[in-house]
XYZ file of C-alpha atoms in Angstrom:
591
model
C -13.583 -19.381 -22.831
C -13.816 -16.126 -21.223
C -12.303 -15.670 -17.636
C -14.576 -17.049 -15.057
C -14.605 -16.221 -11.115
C -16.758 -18.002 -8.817
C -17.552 -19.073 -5.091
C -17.342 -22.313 -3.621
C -16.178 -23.952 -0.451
C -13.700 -26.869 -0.376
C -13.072 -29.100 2.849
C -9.483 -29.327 4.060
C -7.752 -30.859 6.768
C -5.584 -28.400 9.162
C -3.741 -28.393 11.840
C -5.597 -27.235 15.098
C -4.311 -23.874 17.153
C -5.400 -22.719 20.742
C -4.515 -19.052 21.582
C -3.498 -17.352 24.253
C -4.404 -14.013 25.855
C -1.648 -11.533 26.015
C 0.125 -10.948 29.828
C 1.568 -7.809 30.365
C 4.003 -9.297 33.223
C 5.658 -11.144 29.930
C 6.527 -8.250 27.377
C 9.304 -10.403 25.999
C 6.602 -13.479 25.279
C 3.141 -11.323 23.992
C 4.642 -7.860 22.964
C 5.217 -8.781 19.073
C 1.874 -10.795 18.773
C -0.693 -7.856 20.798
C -2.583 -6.915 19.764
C -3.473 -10.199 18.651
C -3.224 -13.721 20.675
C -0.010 -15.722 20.757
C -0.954 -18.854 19.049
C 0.955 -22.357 19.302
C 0.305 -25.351 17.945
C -1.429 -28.635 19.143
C -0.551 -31.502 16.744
C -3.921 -32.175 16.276
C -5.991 -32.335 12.817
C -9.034 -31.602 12.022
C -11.663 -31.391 8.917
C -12.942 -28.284 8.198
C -14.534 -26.495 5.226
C -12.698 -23.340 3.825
C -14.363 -20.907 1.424
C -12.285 -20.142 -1.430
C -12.549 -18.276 -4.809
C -11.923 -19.619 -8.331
C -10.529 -17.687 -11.265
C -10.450 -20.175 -14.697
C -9.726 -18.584 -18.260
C -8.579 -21.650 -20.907
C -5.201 -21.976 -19.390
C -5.632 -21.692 -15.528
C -7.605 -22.644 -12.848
C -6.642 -20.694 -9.350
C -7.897 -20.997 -5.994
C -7.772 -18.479 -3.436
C -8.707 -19.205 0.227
C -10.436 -15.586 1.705
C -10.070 -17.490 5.262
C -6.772 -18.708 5.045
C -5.355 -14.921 4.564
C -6.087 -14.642 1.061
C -3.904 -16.917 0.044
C -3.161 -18.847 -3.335
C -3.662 -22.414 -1.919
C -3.990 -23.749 -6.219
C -2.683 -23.642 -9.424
C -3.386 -26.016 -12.011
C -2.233 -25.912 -15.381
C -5.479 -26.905 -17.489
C -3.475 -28.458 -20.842
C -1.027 -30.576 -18.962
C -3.642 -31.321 -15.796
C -0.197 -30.437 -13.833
C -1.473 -29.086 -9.934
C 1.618 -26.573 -9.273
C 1.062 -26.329 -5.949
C -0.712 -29.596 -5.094
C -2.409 -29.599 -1.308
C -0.387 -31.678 1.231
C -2.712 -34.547 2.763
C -3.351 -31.877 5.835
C -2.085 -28.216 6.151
C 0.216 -28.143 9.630
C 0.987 -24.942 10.720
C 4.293 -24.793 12.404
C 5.660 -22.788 15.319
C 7.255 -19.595 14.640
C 6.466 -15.794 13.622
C 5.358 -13.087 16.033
C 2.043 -14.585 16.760
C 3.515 -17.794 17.334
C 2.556 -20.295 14.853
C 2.647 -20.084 10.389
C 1.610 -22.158 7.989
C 3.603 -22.646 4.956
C 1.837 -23.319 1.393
C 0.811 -21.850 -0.878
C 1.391 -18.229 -2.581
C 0.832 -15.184 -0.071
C 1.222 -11.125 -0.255
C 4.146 -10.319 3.340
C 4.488 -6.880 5.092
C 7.293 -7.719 6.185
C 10.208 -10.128 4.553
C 10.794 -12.477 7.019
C 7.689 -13.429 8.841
C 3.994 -14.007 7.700
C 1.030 -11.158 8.401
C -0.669 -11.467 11.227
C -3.724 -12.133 9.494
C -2.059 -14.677 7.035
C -4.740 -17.760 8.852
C -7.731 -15.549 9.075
C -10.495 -14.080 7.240
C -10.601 -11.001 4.984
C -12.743 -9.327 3.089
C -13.387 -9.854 -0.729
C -15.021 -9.352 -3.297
C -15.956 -10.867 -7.097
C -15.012 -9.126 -10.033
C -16.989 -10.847 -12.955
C -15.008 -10.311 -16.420
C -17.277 -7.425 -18.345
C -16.854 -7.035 -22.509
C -14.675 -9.991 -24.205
C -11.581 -9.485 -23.312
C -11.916 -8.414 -19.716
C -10.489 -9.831 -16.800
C -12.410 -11.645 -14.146
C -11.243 -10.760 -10.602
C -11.182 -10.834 -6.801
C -10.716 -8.176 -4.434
C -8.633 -9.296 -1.028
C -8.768 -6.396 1.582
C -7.686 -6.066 5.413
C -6.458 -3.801 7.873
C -3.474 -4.985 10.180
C -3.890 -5.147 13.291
C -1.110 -2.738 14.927
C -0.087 -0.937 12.665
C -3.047 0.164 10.456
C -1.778 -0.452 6.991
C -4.716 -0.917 4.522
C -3.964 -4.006 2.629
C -6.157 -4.705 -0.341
C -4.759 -7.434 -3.013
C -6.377 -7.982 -6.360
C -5.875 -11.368 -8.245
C -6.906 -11.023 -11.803
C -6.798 -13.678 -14.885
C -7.605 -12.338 -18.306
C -9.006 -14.657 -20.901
C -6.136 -14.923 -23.121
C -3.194 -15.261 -20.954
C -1.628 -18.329 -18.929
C -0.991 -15.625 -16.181
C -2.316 -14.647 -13.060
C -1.508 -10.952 -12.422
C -1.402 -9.945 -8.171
C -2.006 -6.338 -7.757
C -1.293 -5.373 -3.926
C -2.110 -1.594 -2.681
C -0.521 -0.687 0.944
C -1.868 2.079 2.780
C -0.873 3.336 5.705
C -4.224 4.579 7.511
C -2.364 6.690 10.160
C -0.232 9.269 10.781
C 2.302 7.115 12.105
C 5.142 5.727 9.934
C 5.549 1.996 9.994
C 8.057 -0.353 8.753
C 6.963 -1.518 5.719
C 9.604 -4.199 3.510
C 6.545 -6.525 1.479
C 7.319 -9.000 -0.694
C 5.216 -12.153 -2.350
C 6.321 -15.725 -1.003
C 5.733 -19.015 -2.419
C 6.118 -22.328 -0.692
C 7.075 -24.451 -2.846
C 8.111 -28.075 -2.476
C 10.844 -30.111 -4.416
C 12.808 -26.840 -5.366
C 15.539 -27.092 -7.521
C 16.107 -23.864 -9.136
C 15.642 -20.416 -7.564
C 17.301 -17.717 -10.063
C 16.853 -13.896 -10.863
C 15.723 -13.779 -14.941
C 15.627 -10.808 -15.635
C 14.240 -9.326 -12.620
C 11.791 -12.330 -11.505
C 12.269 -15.546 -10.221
C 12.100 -19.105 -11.627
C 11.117 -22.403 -9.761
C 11.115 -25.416 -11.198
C 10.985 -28.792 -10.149
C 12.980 -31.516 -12.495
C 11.210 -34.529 -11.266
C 7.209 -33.294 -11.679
C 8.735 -31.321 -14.722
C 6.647 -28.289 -13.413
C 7.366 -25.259 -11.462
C 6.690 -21.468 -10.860
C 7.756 -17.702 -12.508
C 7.232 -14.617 -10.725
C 7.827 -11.282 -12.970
C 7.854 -8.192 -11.731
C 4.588 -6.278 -13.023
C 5.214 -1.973 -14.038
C 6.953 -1.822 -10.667
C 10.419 -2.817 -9.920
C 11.307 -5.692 -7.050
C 14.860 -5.169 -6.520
C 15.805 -8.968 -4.664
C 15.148 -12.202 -4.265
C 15.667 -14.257 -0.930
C 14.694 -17.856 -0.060
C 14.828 -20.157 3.123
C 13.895 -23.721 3.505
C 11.581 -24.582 1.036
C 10.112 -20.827 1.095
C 11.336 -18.524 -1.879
C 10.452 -14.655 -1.979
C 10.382 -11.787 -4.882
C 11.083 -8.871 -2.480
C 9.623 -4.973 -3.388
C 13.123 -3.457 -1.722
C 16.426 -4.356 -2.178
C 18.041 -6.655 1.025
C 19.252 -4.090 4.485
C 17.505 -1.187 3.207
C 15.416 0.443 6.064
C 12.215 1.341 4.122
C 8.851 2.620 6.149
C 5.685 3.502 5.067
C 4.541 6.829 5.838
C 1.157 8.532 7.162
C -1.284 8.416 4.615
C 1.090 6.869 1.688
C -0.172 4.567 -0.518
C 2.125 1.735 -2.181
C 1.112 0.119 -5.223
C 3.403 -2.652 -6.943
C 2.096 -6.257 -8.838
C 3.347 -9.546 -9.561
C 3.086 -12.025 -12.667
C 2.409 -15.324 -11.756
C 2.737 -17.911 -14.738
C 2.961 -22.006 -14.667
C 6.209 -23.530 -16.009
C 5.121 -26.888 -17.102
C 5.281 -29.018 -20.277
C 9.206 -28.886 -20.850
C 11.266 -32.029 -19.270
C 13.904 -29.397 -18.254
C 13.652 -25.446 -17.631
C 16.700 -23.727 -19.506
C 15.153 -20.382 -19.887
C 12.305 -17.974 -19.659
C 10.821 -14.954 -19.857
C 7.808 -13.021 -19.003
C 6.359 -14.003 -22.488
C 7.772 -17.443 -23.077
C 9.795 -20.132 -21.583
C 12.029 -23.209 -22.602
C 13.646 -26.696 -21.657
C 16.864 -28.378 -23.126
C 17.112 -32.257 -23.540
C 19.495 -33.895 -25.146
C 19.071 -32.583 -29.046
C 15.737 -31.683 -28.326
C 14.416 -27.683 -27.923
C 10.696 -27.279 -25.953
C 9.264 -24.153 -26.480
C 5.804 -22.416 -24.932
C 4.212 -19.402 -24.848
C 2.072 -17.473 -22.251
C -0.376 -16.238 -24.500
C -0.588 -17.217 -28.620
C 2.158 -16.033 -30.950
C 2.205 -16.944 -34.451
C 4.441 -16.218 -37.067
C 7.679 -15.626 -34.403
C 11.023 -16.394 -35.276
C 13.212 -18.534 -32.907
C 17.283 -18.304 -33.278
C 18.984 -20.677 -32.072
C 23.208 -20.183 -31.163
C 24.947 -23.735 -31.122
C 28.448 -24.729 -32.030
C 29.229 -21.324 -32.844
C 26.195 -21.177 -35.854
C 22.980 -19.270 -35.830
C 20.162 -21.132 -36.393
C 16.715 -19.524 -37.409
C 13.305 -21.285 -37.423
C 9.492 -20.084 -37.742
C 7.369 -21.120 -35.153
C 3.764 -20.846 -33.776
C 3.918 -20.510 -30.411
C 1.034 -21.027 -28.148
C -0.022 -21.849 -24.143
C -1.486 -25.015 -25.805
C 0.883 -26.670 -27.430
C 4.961 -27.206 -26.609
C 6.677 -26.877 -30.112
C 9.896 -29.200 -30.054
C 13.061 -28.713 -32.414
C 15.082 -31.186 -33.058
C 18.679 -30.347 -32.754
C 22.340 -31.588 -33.253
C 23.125 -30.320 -30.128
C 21.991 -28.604 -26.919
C 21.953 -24.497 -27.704
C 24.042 -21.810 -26.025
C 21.546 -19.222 -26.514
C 18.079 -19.060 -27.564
C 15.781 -16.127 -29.094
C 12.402 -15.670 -30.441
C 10.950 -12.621 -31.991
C 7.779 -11.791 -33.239
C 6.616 -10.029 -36.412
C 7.611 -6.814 -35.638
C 11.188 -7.963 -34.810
C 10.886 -7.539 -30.792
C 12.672 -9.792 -28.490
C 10.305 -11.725 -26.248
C 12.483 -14.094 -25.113
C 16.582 -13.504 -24.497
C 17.744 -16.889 -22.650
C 22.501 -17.561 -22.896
C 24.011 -19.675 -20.393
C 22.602 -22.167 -17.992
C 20.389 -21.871 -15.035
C 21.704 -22.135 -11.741
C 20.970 -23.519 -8.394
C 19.663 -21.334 -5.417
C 20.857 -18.107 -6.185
C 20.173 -15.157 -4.645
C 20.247 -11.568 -5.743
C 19.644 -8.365 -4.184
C 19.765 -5.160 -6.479
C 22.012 -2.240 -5.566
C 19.667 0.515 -5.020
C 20.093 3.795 -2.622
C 17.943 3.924 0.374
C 15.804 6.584 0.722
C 14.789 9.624 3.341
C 12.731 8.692 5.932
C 9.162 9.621 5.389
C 7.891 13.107 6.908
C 5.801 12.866 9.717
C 3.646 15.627 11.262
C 2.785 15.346 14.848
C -0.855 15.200 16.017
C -2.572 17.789 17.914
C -0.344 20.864 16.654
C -2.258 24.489 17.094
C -3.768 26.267 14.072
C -0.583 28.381 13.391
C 1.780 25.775 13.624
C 0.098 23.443 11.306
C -0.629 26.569 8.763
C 3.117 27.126 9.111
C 3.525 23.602 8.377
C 1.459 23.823 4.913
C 4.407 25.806 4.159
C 6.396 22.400 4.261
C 6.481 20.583 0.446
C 6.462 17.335 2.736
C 3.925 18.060 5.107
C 1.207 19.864 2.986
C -0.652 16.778 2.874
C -0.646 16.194 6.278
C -1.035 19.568 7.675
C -4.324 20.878 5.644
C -5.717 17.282 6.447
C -5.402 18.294 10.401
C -6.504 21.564 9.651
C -9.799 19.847 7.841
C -9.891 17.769 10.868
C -10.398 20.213 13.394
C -12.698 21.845 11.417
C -15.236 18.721 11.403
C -14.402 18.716 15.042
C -15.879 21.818 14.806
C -18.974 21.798 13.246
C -17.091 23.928 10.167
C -17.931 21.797 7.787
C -17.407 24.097 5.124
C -14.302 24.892 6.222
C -13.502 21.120 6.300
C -13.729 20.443 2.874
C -12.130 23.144 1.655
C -8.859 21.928 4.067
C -9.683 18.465 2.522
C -9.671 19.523 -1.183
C -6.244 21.243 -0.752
C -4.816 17.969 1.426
C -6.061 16.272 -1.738
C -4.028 18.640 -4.211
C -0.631 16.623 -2.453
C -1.556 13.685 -2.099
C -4.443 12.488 -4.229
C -3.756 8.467 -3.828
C -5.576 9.031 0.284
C -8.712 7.045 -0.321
C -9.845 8.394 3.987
C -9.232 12.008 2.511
C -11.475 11.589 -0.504
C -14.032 10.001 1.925
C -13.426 12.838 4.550
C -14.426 15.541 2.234
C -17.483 13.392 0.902
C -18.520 13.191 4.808
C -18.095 16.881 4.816
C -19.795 17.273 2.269
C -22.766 15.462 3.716
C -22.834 17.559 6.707
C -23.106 20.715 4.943
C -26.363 19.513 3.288
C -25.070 20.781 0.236
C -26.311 18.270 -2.277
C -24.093 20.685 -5.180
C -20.787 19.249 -4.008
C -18.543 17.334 -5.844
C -20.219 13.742 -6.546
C -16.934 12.342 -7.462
C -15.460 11.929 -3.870
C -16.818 9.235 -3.119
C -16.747 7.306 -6.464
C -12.550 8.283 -6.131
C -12.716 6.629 -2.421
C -13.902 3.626 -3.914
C -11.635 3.113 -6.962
C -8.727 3.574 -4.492
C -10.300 0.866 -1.742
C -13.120 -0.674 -2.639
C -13.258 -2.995 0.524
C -12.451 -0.207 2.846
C -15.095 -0.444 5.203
C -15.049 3.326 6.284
C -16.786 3.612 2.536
C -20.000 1.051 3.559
C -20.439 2.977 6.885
C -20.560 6.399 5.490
C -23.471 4.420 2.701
C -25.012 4.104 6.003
C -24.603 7.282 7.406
C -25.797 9.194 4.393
C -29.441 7.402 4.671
C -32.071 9.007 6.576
C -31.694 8.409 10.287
C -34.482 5.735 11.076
C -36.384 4.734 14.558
C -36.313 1.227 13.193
C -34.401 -0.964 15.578
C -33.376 -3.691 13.153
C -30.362 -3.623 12.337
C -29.769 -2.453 8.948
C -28.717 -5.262 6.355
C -26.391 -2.628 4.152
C -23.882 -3.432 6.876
C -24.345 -7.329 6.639
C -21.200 -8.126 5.239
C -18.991 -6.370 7.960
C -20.742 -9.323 10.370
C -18.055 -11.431 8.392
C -15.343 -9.258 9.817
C -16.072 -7.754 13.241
C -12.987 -5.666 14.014
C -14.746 -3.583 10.965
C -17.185 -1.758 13.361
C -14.477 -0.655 16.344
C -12.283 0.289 13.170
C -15.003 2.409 11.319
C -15.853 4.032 15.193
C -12.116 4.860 15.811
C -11.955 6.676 12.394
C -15.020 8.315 12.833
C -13.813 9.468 16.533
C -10.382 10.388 15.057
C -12.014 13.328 12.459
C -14.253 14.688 15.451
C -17.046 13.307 14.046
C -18.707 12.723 17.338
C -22.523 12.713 16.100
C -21.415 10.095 13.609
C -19.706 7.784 15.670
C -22.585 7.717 18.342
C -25.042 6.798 15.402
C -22.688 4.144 14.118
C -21.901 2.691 17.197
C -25.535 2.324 18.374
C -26.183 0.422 14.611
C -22.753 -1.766 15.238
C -23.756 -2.950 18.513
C -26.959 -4.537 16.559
C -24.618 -6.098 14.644
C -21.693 -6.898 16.983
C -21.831 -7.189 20.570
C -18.063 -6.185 21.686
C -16.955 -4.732 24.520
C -14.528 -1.875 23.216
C -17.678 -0.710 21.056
C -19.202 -0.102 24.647
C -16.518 1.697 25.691
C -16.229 4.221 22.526
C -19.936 4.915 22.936
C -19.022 5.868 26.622
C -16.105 7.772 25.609
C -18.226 10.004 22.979
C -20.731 10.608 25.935
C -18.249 12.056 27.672
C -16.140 14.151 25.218
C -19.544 14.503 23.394
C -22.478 15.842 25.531
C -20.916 15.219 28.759
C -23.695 12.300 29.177
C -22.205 10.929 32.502
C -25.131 8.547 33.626
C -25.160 7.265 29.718
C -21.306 6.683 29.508
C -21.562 4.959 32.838
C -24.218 2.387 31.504
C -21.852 1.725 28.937
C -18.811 1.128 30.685
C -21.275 -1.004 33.223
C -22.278 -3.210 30.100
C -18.877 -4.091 29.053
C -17.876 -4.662 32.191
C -19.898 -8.383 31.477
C -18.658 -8.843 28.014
C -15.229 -10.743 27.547
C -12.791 -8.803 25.681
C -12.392 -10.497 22.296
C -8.745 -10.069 20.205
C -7.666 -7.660 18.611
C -6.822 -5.838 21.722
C -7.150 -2.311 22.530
C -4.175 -0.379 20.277
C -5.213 2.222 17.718
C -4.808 5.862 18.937
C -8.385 6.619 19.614
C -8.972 3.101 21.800
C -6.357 4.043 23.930
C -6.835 7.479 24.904
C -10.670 6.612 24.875
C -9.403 3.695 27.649
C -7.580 6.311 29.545
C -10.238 8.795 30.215
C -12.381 5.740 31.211
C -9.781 4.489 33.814
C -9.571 8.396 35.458
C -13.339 8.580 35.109
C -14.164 5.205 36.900
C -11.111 4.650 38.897
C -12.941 1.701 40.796
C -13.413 -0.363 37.537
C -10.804 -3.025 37.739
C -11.566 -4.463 33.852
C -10.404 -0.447 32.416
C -7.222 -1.014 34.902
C -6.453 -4.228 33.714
C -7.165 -3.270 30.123
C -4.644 -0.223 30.004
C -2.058 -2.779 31.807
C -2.331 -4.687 28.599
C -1.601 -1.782 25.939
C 1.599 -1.444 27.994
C 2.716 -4.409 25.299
C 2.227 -1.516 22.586
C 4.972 0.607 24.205
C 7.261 1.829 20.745
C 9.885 -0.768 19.347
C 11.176 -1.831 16.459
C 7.652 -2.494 14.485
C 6.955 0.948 14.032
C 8.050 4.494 14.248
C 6.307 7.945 15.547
């Protein structure tokens, strides 16, 4: 059968969290959840129905749970009906992490080695892939923005029809001009472990007793180590106690194989193509995708042993033996190794690769005069950077023009900025020029299709209506509220003041929040200076509770700032700024 991805909704029993606002007067307690809620848990259980997505080919079924982080929450092995990761009889989060609580199954994508992201029990954005011509893969997009620090996350899961593989694709983006520190890695909880070994580059888990496990292989990208705790194992993107950060505007792009290891009584060996167990006299063999007409060698007792063989996900081909092998090999027809496997397996080991760390990432500050950012263009590091402010202050400025000529040369250094693409395409749009380049915007996409700055500027490039329904090309944000105060703040951030007013008026259909409110009444102000109209705003919100994430991207706060000196009587915009005081710099991120 061809791959297959589909919908569906499964019901689940999970372990019940209450959250708790953030206090100010107890940095030590809130300051590494905010801007998000501390959560802890109550020990109580509950029923509830999770949306998830299925990917099947022949070999694999594989669900993923868009409201439980995107996480894989199952893998089933179709020819041995073997459920790798098998759902516990209720999924308990536990206490611990900087918001508080985790919960531990499952396979998920970290930002950070040691503790799960802050989203890792909440919703995100996806979207369905269905597998085109024969031979395609079928598909499902994962995207979010973290809370704090900005990075873009955007995961694709992808099964092709042929192989007993599911490959995990995972773009990082840093969406500000802030460097962050960035040390990802994919984890797997996995329970009964008995083996936890670097092979060539990946790792192996395998569990003797269900005579099933897990492989993780690197994909074109190197992960240089390997770490595990408790029953939690990780394939790491940097080696161990290297300081890495992501910097403004960089983009990082690495994958990960994940294959099945069932049908062999014990695992002995593997490789991204194949994989084997040793009993007794007795060789299993299987492949991830067909191979027939390989060659298997076989070193024992100091003879080489040769033997055709037909491999195939299907089937486990046995060899009967006089006794167990040092070394096995199999080749194909064209005499390549896909499968180099001498001595034994061992027991929870763990390897780092020895690689160099590398220069900090160059970072440009914000709000630089002309001169010193055309000086800084000079700078191989900070081209990118310093024609993208120059574009920027050139929207600010109605030089639209201008704009995307700063844009196109940002674009020349650092083509991989899906906002920079979209920048000039907004530029574009305000020059009226309908001759400009018609491939911005297609480039945006293919870099980030769930970025939601992409469906707002859909929205912005229709004809402005009087209609005050809300429009339904912006449905799917509803799903995902923090999308609207995101898409304002970028808007806001590029001077697009126009823009943001007419977005924010359409979000507030949508959403009512109370930090929309107050970026309307901020762009009155720096706007048109609309005093009675931003103080209607900041009137409204006063009513509306303030709903997580809290105030903490750049634009919120200096919007909350000017608010505070404007209405100085307004107790809500004194207690608000109180909280961002849990944003103060540490060790999360760098400026």
């Amino acid at each position: 059968m061809p791959s297959e991805v589909f919908e569906d909704w499964i019901e689940l029993s999970i372990g019940l969290l209450e959250a708790e606002a953030p206090n100010p007067s107890k940095p030590a307690l809130f300051a590494r959840s905010y801007p998000l809620p501390l959560l802890r848990t109550t020990g109580q259980v509950e029923k509830r129905k999770f949306r998830v997505i299925t990917l099947e080919n022949d070999h694999l079924i594989v669900v993923i749970a868009p409201d439980l982080g995107g996480r894989i929450v199952r893998l089933i092995d179709k020819h041995f009906n073997k459920d790798i990761l098998p759902l516990p009889d209720a999924l308990t989060p536990k206490p611990g992490d900087a918001r508080g609580a985790s919960l531990s199954h499952g396979i998920q994508v970290r930002l950070s080695r040691d503790e799960d992201r802050s989203n890792s029990m909440g919703s995100s954005s996806f979207q369905i892939e269905e597998a085109g011509d024969e031979g395609e893969s079928a598909a499902v997009w994962i995207g979010e923005v973290d809370s704090g620090s900005d990075i873009g996350l955007t995961i694709r899961y992808s099964l092709s029809p042929d192989r007993m593989e599911l490959e995990c694709q995972v773009r990082a983006f840093n969406r500000s001009f802030r460097a962050f520190d960035y040390d990802p890695s994919v984890v797997v909880a996995f329970q009964g472990l008995a083996y936890f070994e670097q092979s060539n580059s990946g790792v192996l888990l395998f569990d003797p007793e269900k005579a099933c496990g897990l492989a993780l292989w690197p994909g074109d990208e190197p992960m240089d180590s390997a770490s595990y705790a408790g029953e939690e194992a990780c394939l790491n993107r940097f080696a161990a106690r290297l300081d890495k950060q992501l910097g403004p505007r960089q983009l990082d792009v690495w994958s990960v194989r994940i294959q099945p290891l069932a049908g062999v009584p014990n695992l002995a060996g593997a490789s991204p193509e194949a994989y084997f167990g040793s009993v007794d006299q007795t060789l299993s063999l299987r492949s991830i995708e067909g191979r027939p007409s390989h060659e298997v060698f076989l070193l024992a007792g100091g003879a080489t042993l040769s033997s055709p063989a037909n491999l195939s996900p299907g089937v486990v081909t046995t060899m009967a033996l006089d006794q167990a092998p040092d070394a096995v090999l199999i080749r194909d027809t064209q005499k390549t190794e896909i499968l180099r496997s001498e001595g034994a397996l061992e027991e929870l080991a763990i390897w780092s690769a020895v690689v160099a760390d590398a220069p900090p990432p160059a970072v440009l500050p914000q709000g630089l005069p002309t001169k010193a950012l055309q000086r800084a263009a000079f700078e191989p590091p900070l081209k990118h950077q310093a024609h993208l402010f120059l574009g920027m202050d050139h929207l600010a400025a109605g030089r639209f023009q201008e704009a995307g000529m700063e844009f196109e040369s940002a674009l020349l250094y650092n083509a991989e900025d899906h906002l920079t693409w979209w920048a000039k395409a907004a530029a574009a749009r305000l020059t009226g020029d309908e001759a400009q380049d018609q491939n911005d915007l297609p480039n945006a996409h293919f870099l980030a299709p769930l970025e939601p700055l992409l469906r707002a500027e859909a929205f912005l490039g229709q004809p402005q209506s009087m209609d005050r329904d809300k429009s339904p090309l912006l449905d799917s944000l509803d799903e995902n509220p923090e999308s609207f105060v995101n898409v304002a703040c970028q808007l806001i951030a590029h001077g697009l003041i126009k823009d943001s007013v007419r977005w924010i008026d359409e979000a507030l259909r949508h959403q009512e929040m109370a930090m929309l409110h107050y970026l309307l009444a901020y762009c009155h102000l720096k706007g048109s200076g609309m005093a009675f109209e931003a103080a209607k705003e900041v009137q409204t919100a006063l009513a509306m509770p303030l709903a997580p994430p809290y105030p903490w991207r750049p634009v919120e706060l200096e919007a909350l700032k000017l608010l505070a000196e404007t209405y100085p009587a307004d107790k809500k915009l004194s207690e608000m700024l109180q909280l961002t005081r849990l944003l103060e710099p540490g060790p999360a991120h760098k400026s």
